[in-house]
mmCIF file of C-alpha atoms and ligand atoms in Angstrom:
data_model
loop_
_atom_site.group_PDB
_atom_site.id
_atom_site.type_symbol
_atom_site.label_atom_id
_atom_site.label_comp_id
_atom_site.label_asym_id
_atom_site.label_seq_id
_atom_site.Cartn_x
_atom_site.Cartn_y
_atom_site.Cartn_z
ATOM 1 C CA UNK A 81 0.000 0.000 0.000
ATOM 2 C CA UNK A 82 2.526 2.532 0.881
ATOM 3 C CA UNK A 83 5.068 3.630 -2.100
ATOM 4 C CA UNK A 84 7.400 5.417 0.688
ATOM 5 C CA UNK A 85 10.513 4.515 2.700
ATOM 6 C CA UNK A 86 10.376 7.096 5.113
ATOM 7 C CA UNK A 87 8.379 9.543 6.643
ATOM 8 C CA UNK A 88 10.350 12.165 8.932
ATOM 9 C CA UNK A 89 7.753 13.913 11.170
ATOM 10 C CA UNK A 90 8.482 17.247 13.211
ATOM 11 C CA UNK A 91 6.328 19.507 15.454
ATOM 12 C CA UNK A 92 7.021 22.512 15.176
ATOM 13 C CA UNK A 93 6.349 25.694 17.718
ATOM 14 C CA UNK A 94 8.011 28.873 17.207
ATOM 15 C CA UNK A 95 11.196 27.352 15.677
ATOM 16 C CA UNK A 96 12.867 29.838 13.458
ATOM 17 C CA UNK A 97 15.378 30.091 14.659
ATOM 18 C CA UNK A 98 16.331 26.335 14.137
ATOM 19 C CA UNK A 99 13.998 25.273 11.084
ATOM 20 C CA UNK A 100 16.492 26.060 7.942
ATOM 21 C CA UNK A 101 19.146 24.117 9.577
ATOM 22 C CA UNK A 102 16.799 21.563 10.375
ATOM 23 C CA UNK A 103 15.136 20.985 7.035
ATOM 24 C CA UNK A 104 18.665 21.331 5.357
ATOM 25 C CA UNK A 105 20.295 18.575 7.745
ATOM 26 C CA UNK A 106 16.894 16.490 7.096
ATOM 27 C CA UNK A 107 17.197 16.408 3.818
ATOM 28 C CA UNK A 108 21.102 15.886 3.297
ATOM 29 C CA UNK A 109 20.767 12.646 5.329
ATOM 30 C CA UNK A 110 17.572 11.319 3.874
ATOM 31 C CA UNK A 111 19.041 11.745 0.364
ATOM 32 C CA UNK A 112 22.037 10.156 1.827
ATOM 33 C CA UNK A 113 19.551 7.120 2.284
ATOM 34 C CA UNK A 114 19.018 6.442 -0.921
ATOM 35 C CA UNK A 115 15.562 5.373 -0.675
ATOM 36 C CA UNK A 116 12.228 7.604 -0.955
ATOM 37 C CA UNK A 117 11.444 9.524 1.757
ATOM 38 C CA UNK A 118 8.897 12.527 2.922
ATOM 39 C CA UNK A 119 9.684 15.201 5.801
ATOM 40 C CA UNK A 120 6.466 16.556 7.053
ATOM 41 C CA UNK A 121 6.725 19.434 9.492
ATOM 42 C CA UNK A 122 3.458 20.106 11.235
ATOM 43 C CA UNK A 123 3.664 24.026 12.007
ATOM 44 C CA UNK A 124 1.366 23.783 15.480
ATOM 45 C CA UNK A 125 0.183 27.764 15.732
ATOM 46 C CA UNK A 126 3.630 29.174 15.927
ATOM 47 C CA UNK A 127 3.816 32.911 16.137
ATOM 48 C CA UNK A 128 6.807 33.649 14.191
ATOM 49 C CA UNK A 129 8.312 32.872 10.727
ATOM 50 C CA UNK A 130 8.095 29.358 10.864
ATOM 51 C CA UNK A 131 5.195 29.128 8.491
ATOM 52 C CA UNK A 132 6.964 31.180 6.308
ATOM 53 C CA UNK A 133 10.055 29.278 6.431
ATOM 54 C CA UNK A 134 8.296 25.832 6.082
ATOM 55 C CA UNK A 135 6.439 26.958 2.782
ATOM 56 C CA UNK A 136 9.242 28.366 1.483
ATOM 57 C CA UNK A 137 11.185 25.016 1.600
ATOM 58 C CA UNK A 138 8.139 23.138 0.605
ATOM 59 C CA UNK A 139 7.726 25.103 -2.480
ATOM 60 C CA UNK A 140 11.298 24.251 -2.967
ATOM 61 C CA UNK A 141 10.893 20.844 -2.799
ATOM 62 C CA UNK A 142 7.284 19.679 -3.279
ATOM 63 C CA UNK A 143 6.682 15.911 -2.719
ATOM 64 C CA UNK A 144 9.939 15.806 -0.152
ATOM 65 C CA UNK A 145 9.253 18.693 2.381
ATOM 66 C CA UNK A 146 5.614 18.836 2.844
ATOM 67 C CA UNK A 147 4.476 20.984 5.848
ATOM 68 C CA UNK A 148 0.798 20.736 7.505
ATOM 69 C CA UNK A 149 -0.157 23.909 9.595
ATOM 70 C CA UNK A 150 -2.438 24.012 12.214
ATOM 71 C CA UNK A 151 -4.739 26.743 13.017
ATOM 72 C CA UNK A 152 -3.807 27.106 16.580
ATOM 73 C CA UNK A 153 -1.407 25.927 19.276
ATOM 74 C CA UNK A 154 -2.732 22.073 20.187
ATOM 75 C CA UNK A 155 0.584 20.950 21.508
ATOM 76 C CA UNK A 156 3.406 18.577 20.530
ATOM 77 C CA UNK A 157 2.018 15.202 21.004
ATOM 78 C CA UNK A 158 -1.098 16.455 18.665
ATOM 79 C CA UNK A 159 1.190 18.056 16.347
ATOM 80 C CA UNK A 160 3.028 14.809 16.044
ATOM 81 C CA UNK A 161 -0.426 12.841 15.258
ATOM 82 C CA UNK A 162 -1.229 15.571 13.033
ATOM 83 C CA UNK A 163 1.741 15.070 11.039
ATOM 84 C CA UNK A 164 1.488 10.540 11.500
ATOM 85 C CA UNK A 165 -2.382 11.131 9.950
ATOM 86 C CA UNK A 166 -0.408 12.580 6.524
ATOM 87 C CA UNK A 167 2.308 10.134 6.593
ATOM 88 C CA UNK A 168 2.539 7.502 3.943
ATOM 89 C CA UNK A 169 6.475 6.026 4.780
ATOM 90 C CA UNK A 170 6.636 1.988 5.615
ATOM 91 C CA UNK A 171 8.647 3.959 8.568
ATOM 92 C CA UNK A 172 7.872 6.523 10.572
ATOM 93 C CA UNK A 173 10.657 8.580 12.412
ATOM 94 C CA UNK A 174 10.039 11.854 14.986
ATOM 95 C CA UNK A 175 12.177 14.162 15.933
ATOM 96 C CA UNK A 176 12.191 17.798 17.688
ATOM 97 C CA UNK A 177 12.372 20.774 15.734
ATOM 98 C CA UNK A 178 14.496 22.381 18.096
ATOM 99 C CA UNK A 179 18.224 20.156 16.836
ATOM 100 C CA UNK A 180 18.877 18.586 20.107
ATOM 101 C CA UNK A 181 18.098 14.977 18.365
ATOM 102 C CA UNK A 182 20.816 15.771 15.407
ATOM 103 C CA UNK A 183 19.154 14.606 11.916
ATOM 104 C CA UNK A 184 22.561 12.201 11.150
ATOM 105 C CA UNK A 185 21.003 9.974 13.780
ATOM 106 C CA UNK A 186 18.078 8.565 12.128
ATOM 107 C CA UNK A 187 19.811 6.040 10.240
ATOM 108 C CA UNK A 188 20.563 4.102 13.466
ATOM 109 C CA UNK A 189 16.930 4.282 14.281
ATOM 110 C CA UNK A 190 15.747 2.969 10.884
ATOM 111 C CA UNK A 191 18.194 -0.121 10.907
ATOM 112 C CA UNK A 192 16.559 -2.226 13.926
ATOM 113 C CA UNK A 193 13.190 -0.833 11.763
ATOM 114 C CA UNK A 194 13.990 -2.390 8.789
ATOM 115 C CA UNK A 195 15.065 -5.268 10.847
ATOM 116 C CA UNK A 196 11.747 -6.122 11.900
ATOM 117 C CA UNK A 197 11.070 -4.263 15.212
ATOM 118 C CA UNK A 198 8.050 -2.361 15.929
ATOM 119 C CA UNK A 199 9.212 0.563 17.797
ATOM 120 C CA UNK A 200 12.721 1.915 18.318
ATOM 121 C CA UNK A 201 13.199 4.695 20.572
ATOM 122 C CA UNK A 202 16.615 6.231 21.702
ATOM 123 C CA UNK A 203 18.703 6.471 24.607
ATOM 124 C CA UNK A 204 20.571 9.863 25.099
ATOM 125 C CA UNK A 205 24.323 9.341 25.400
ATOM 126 C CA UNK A 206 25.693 12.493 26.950
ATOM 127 C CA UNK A 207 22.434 14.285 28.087
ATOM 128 C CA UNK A 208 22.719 17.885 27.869
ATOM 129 C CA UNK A 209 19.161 19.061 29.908
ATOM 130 C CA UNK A 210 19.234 21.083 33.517
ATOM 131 C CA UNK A 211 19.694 18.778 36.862
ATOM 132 C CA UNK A 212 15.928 19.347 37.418
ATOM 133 C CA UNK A 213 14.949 17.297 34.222
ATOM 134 C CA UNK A 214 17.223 14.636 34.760
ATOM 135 C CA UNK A 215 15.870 14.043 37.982
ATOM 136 C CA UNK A 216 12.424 14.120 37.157
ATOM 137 C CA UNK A 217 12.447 12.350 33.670
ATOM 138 C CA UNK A 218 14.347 9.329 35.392
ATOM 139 C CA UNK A 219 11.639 9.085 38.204
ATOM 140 C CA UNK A 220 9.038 9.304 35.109
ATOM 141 C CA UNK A 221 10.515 6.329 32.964
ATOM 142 C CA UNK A 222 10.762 4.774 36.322
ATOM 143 C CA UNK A 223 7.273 5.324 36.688
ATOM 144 C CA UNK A 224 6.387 4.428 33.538
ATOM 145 C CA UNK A 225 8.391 1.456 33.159
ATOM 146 C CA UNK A 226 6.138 0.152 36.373
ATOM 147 C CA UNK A 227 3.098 0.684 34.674
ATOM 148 C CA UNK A 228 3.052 -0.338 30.953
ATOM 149 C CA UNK A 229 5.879 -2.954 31.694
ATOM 150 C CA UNK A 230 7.756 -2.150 28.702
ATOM 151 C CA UNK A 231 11.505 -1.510 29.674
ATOM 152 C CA UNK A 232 12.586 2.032 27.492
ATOM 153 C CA UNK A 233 15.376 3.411 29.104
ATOM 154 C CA UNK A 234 14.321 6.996 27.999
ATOM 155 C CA UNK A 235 11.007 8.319 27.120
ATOM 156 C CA UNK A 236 12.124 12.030 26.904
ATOM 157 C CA UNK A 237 13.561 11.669 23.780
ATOM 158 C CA UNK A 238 11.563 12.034 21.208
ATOM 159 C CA UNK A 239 14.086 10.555 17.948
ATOM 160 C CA UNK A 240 11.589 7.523 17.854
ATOM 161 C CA UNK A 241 10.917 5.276 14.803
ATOM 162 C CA UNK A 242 7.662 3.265 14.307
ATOM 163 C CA UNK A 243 6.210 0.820 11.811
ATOM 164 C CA UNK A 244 3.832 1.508 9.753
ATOM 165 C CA UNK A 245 1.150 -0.790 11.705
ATOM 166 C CA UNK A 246 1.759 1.024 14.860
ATOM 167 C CA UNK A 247 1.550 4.809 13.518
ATOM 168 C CA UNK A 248 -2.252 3.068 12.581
ATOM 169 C CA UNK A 249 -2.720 1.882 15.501
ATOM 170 C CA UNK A 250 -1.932 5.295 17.596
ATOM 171 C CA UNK A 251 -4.481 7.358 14.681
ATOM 172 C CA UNK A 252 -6.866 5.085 15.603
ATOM 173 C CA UNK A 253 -6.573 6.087 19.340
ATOM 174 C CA UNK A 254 -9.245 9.033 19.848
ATOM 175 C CA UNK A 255 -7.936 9.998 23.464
ATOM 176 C CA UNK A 256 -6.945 13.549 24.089
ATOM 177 C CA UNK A 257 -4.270 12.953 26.473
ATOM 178 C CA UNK A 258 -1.923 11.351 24.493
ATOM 179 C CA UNK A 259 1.715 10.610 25.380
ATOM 180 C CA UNK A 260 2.709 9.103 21.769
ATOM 181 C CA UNK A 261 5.815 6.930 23.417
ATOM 182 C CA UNK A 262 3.857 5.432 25.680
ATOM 183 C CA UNK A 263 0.806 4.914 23.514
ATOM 184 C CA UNK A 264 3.060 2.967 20.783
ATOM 185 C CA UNK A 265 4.647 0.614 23.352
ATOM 186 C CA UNK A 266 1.175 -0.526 24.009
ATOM 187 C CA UNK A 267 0.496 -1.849 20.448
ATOM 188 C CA UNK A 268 4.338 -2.828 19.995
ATOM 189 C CA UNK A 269 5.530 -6.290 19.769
ATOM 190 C CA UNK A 270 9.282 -5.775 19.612
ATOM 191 C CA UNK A 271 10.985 -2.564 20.440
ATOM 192 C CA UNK A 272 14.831 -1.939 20.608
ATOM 193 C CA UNK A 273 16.381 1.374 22.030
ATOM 194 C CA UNK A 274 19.905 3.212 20.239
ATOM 195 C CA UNK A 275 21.781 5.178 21.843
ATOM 196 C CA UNK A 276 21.989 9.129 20.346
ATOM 197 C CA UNK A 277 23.782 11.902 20.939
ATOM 198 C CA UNK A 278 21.860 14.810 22.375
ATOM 199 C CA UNK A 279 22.815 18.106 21.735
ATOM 200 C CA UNK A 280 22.127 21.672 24.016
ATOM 201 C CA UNK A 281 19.061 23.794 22.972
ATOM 202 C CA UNK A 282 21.393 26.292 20.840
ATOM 203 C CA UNK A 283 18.547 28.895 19.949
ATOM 204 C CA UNK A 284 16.348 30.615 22.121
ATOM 205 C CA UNK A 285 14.805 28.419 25.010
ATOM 206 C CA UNK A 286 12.487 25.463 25.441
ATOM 207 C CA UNK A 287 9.160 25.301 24.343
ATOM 208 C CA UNK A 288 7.619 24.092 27.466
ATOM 209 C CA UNK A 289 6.862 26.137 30.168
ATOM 210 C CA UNK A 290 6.345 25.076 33.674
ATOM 211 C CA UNK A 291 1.779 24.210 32.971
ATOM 212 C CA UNK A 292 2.845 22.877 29.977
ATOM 213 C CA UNK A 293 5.427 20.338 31.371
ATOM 214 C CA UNK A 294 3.000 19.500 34.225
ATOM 215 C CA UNK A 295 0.058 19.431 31.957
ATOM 216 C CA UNK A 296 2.197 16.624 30.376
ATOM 217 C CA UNK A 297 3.106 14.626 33.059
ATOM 218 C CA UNK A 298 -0.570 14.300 34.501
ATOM 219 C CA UNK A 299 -0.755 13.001 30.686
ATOM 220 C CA UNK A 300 1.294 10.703 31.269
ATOM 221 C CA UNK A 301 0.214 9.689 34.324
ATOM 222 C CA UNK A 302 -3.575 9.408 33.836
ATOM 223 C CA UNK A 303 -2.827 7.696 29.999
ATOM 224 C CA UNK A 304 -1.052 4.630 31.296
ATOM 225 C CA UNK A 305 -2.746 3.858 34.227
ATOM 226 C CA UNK A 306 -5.580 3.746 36.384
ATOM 227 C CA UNK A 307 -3.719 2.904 39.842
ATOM 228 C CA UNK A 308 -3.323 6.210 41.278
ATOM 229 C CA UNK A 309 -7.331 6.017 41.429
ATOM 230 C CA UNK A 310 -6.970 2.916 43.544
ATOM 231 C CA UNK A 311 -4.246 4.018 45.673
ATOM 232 C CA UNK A 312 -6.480 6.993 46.731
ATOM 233 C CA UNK A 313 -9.382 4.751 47.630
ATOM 234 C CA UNK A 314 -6.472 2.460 49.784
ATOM 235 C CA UNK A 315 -5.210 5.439 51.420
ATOM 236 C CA UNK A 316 -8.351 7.469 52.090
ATOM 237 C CA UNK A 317 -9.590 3.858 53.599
ATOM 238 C CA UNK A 318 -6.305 4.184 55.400
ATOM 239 C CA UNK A 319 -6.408 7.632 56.770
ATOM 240 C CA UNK A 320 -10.074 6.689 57.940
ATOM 241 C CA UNK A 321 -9.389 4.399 59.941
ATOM 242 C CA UNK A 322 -6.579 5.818 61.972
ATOM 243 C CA UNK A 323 -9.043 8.931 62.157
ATOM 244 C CA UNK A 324 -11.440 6.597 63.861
ATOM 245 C CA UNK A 325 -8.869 4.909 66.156
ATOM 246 C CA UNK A 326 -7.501 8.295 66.749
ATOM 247 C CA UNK A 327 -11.037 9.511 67.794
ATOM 248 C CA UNK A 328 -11.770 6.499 70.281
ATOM 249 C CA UNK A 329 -8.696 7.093 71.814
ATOM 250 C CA UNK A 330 -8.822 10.722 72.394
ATOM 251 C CA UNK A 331 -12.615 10.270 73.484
ATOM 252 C CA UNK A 332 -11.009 7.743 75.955
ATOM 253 C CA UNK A 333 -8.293 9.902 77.788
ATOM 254 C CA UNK A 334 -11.238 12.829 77.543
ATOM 255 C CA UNK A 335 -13.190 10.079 79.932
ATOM 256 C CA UNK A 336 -10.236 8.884 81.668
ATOM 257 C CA UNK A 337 -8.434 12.612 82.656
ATOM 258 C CA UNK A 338 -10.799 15.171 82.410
ATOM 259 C CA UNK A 339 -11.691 18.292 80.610
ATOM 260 C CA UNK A 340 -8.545 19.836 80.914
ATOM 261 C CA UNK A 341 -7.024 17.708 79.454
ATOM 262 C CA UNK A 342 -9.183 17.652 76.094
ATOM 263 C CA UNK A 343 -8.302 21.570 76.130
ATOM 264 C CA UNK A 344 -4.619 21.230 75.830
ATOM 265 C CA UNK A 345 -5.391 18.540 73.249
ATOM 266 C CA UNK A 346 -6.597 21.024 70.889
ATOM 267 C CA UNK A 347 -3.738 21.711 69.151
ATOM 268 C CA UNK A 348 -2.958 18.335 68.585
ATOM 269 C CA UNK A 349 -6.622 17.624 67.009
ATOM 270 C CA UNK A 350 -6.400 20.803 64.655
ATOM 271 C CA UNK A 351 -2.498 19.305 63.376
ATOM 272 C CA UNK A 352 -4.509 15.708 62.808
ATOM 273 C CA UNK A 353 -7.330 17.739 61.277
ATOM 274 C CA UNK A 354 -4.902 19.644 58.847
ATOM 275 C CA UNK A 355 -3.359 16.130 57.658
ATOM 276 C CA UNK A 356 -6.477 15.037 56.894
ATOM 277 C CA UNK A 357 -7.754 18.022 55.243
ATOM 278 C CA UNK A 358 -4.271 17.697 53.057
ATOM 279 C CA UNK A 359 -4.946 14.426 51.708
ATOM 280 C CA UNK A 360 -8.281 15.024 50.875
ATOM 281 C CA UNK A 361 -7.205 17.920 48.876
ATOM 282 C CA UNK A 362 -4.330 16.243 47.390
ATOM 283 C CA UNK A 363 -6.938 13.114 46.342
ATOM 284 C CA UNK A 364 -9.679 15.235 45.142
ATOM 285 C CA UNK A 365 -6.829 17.271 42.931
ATOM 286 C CA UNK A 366 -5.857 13.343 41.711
ATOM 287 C CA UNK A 367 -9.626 12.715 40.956
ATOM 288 C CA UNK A 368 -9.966 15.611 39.368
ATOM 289 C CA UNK A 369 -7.213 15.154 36.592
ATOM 290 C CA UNK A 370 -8.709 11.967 35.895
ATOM 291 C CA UNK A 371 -12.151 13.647 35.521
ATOM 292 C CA UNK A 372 -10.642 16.498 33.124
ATOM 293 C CA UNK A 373 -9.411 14.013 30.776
ATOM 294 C CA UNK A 374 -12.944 11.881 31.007
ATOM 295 C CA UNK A 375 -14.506 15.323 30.187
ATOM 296 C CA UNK A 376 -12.478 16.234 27.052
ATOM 297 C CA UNK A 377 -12.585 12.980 25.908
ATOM 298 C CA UNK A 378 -16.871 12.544 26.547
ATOM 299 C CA UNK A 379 -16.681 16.200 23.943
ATOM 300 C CA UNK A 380 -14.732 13.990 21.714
ATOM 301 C CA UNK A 381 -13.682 17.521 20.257
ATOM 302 C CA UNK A 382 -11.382 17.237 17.434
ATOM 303 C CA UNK A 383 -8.161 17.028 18.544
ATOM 304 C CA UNK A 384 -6.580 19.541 16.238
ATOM 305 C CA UNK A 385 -7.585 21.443 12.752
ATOM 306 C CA UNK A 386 -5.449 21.326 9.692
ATOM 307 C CA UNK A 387 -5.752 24.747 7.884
ATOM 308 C CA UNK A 388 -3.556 24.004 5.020
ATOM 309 C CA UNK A 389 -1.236 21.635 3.918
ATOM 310 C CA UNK A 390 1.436 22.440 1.564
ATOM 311 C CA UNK A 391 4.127 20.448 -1.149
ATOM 312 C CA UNK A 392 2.225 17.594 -1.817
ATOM 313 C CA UNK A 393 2.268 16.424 -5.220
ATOM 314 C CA UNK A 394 -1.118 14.469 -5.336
ATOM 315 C CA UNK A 395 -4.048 15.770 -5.295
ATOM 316 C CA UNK A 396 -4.621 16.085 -1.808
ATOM 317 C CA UNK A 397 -9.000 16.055 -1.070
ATOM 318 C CA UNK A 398 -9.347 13.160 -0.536
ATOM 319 C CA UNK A 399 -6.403 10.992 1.428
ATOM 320 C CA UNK A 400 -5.961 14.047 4.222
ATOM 321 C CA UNK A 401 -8.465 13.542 6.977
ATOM 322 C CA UNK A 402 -8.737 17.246 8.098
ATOM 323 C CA UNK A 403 -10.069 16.715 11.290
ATOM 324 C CA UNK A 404 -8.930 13.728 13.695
ATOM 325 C CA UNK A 405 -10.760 13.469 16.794
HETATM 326 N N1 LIG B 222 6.410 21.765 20.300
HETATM 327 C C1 LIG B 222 5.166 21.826 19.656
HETATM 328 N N2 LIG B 222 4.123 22.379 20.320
HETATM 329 C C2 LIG B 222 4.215 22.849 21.603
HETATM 330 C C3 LIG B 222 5.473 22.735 22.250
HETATM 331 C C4 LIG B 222 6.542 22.194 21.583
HETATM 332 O O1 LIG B 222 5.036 21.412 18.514
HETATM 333 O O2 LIG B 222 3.228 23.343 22.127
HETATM 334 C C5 LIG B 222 7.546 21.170 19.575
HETATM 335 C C6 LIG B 222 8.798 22.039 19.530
HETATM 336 O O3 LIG B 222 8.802 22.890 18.415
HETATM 337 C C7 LIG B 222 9.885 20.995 19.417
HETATM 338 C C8 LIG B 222 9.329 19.834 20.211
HETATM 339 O O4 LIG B 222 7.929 20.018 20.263
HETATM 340 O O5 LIG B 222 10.080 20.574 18.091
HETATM 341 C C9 LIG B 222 9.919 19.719 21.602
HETATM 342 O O6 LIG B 222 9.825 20.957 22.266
HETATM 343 P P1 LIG B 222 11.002 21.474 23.193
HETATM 344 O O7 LIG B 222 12.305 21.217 22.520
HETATM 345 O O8 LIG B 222 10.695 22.873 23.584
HETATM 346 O O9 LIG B 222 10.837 20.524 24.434
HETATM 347 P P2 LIG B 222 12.009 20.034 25.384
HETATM 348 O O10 LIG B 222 13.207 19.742 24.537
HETATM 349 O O11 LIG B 222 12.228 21.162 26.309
HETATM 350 O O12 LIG B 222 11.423 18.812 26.003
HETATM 351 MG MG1 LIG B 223 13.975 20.018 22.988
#
């Protein structure tokens, strides 16, 4: 069914300042393939002269650079499916915009493609983020490893090839909170990971700002798994019943010494009160993610609009779905 080799697939927020040394990198090592290929760059809403620069190179090379714009900021993981809904490759490799996943590595994710695995994703060799994201993206592939039971080393990195079959598989997912690593382990039968080099952001700074990073993390949280839910039922159980036992007991020295000293014990009930009070909080918060995403998803809203898409060669009515939900 498919007449490509590859499809190269990059979101694509404010990225100027990176894009012609992207698409020119892209395109020297995909040549370098020697097969057919495709790089689609899904513009998601960005402000500056990324449009322009994208239609500039797709003009330049129509059939090979094709870019698909959104009309508004949806974020990366539906900017990625955006861009897997007009791929046609046998493979399917992503990568960030923003050159800290150099280009000249996607050969080494292809090869364990083309040897039959489902998913590759990449290990960063010499990783080049802050302290902070270190720490928290290891406790997050720990976390994640725990849930889905797939062992990936690194999940941040998003140079990632998939099969054909599983970019399918993930369209036909209608969920809003997507985590696209995550959501491809779950149809994959054999993965591999490479190791990559990583580079530092060298233009301007990241894309994510701190909602945006814990938007994503409750993503991928609430996508793989349902246990936090039970753990709050175990632990408000929990907390209960040690509330209960406290109460007896307090009730009990109230009996056995007297009023006064139930007064003096006030401050003690108002600390126990505040710790319960906390976790309540805390769990309703939990619910409440959970509920957001059972919200969006019961709209079943579109999950992103294509305005435009630009340097494709066929006529393009009817293979683009235009809306996915
Ligand atoms: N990105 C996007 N939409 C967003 C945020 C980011 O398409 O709302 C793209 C961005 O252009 C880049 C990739 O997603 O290609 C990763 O973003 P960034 O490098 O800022 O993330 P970080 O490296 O900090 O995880
Ligand atoms: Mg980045």
């Amino acid at each position: 069914m498919s007449t490509l080799h590859l499809s190269l697939v990059i979101p694509v927020f404010n990225e100027e300042a990176n894009l012609p040394e992207l698409i020119e990198r892209c395109l020297k090592v995909c040549e370098g393939l020697g097969r057919s290929f495709e790089i689609i760059l899904v513009n998601d809403g960005s402000h500056d002269a990324s449009e322009a620069i994208i239609n500039r190179f797709a003009h330049a090379h129509p059939g090979r650079v094709i870019g698909v714009m959104l009309n508004r900021n949806y974020g990366q993981h539906a900017a990625v499916m955006a861009g897997f809904a007009q791929a046609r490759g046998e493979f399917v490799v992503t990568l960030d915009a923003d050159l800290q996943n150099p280009p000249e590595e996607i050969p080494r994710v292809l090869e364990p493609l083309e040897d039959g695995c489902d998913v590759v994703g990449s290990v960063r060799k010499n990783r080049q983020d802050t302290f902070f994201r270190r720490v928290s993206s290891r406790l997050i592939n720990k976390a994640v490893q725990k849930a889905t039971g797939v062992m990936m080393r690194d999940y941040g990195c998003m140079l990632r090839g998939y099969r054909r079959s599983i970019v399918e598989a993930m369209l036909q997912c209608h969920e809003h909170s997507t985590f696209i690593p995550v959501l491809a382990n779950s149809f994959a039968n054999r993965t591999a990971e490479v190791e990559v080099a990583h580079a530092e952001r060298e233009n301007d700074t990241s894309k994510y700002d701190i909602w945006k990073l814990i938007n994503l993390q409750f993503d991928l949280l609430t996508s793989m798994t349902t246990f936090p839910l039970r753990l709050l039922s175990l632990l408000g159980g929990g907390i209960a019943l040690v509330g209960f036992l406290f109460s007896f007991l307090l009730l009990g020295m109230r009996l056995f010494y007297g009023a006064a000293w139930a007064a003096e014990g006030v401050l003690t009930v108002f600390a126990v009160l505040f710790i319960f009070i906390g976790v309540q909080l805390l769990a309703m918060g939990l619910l409440g993610e959970y509920i957001g995403r059972i919200y969006e998803d019961v709209r079943a809203r579109p999950r992103y609009f294509v305005r435009e898409v630009v340097g494709i060669e066929r006529d393009p009515s009817p293979a683009i779905p235009s809306v996915n939900q």
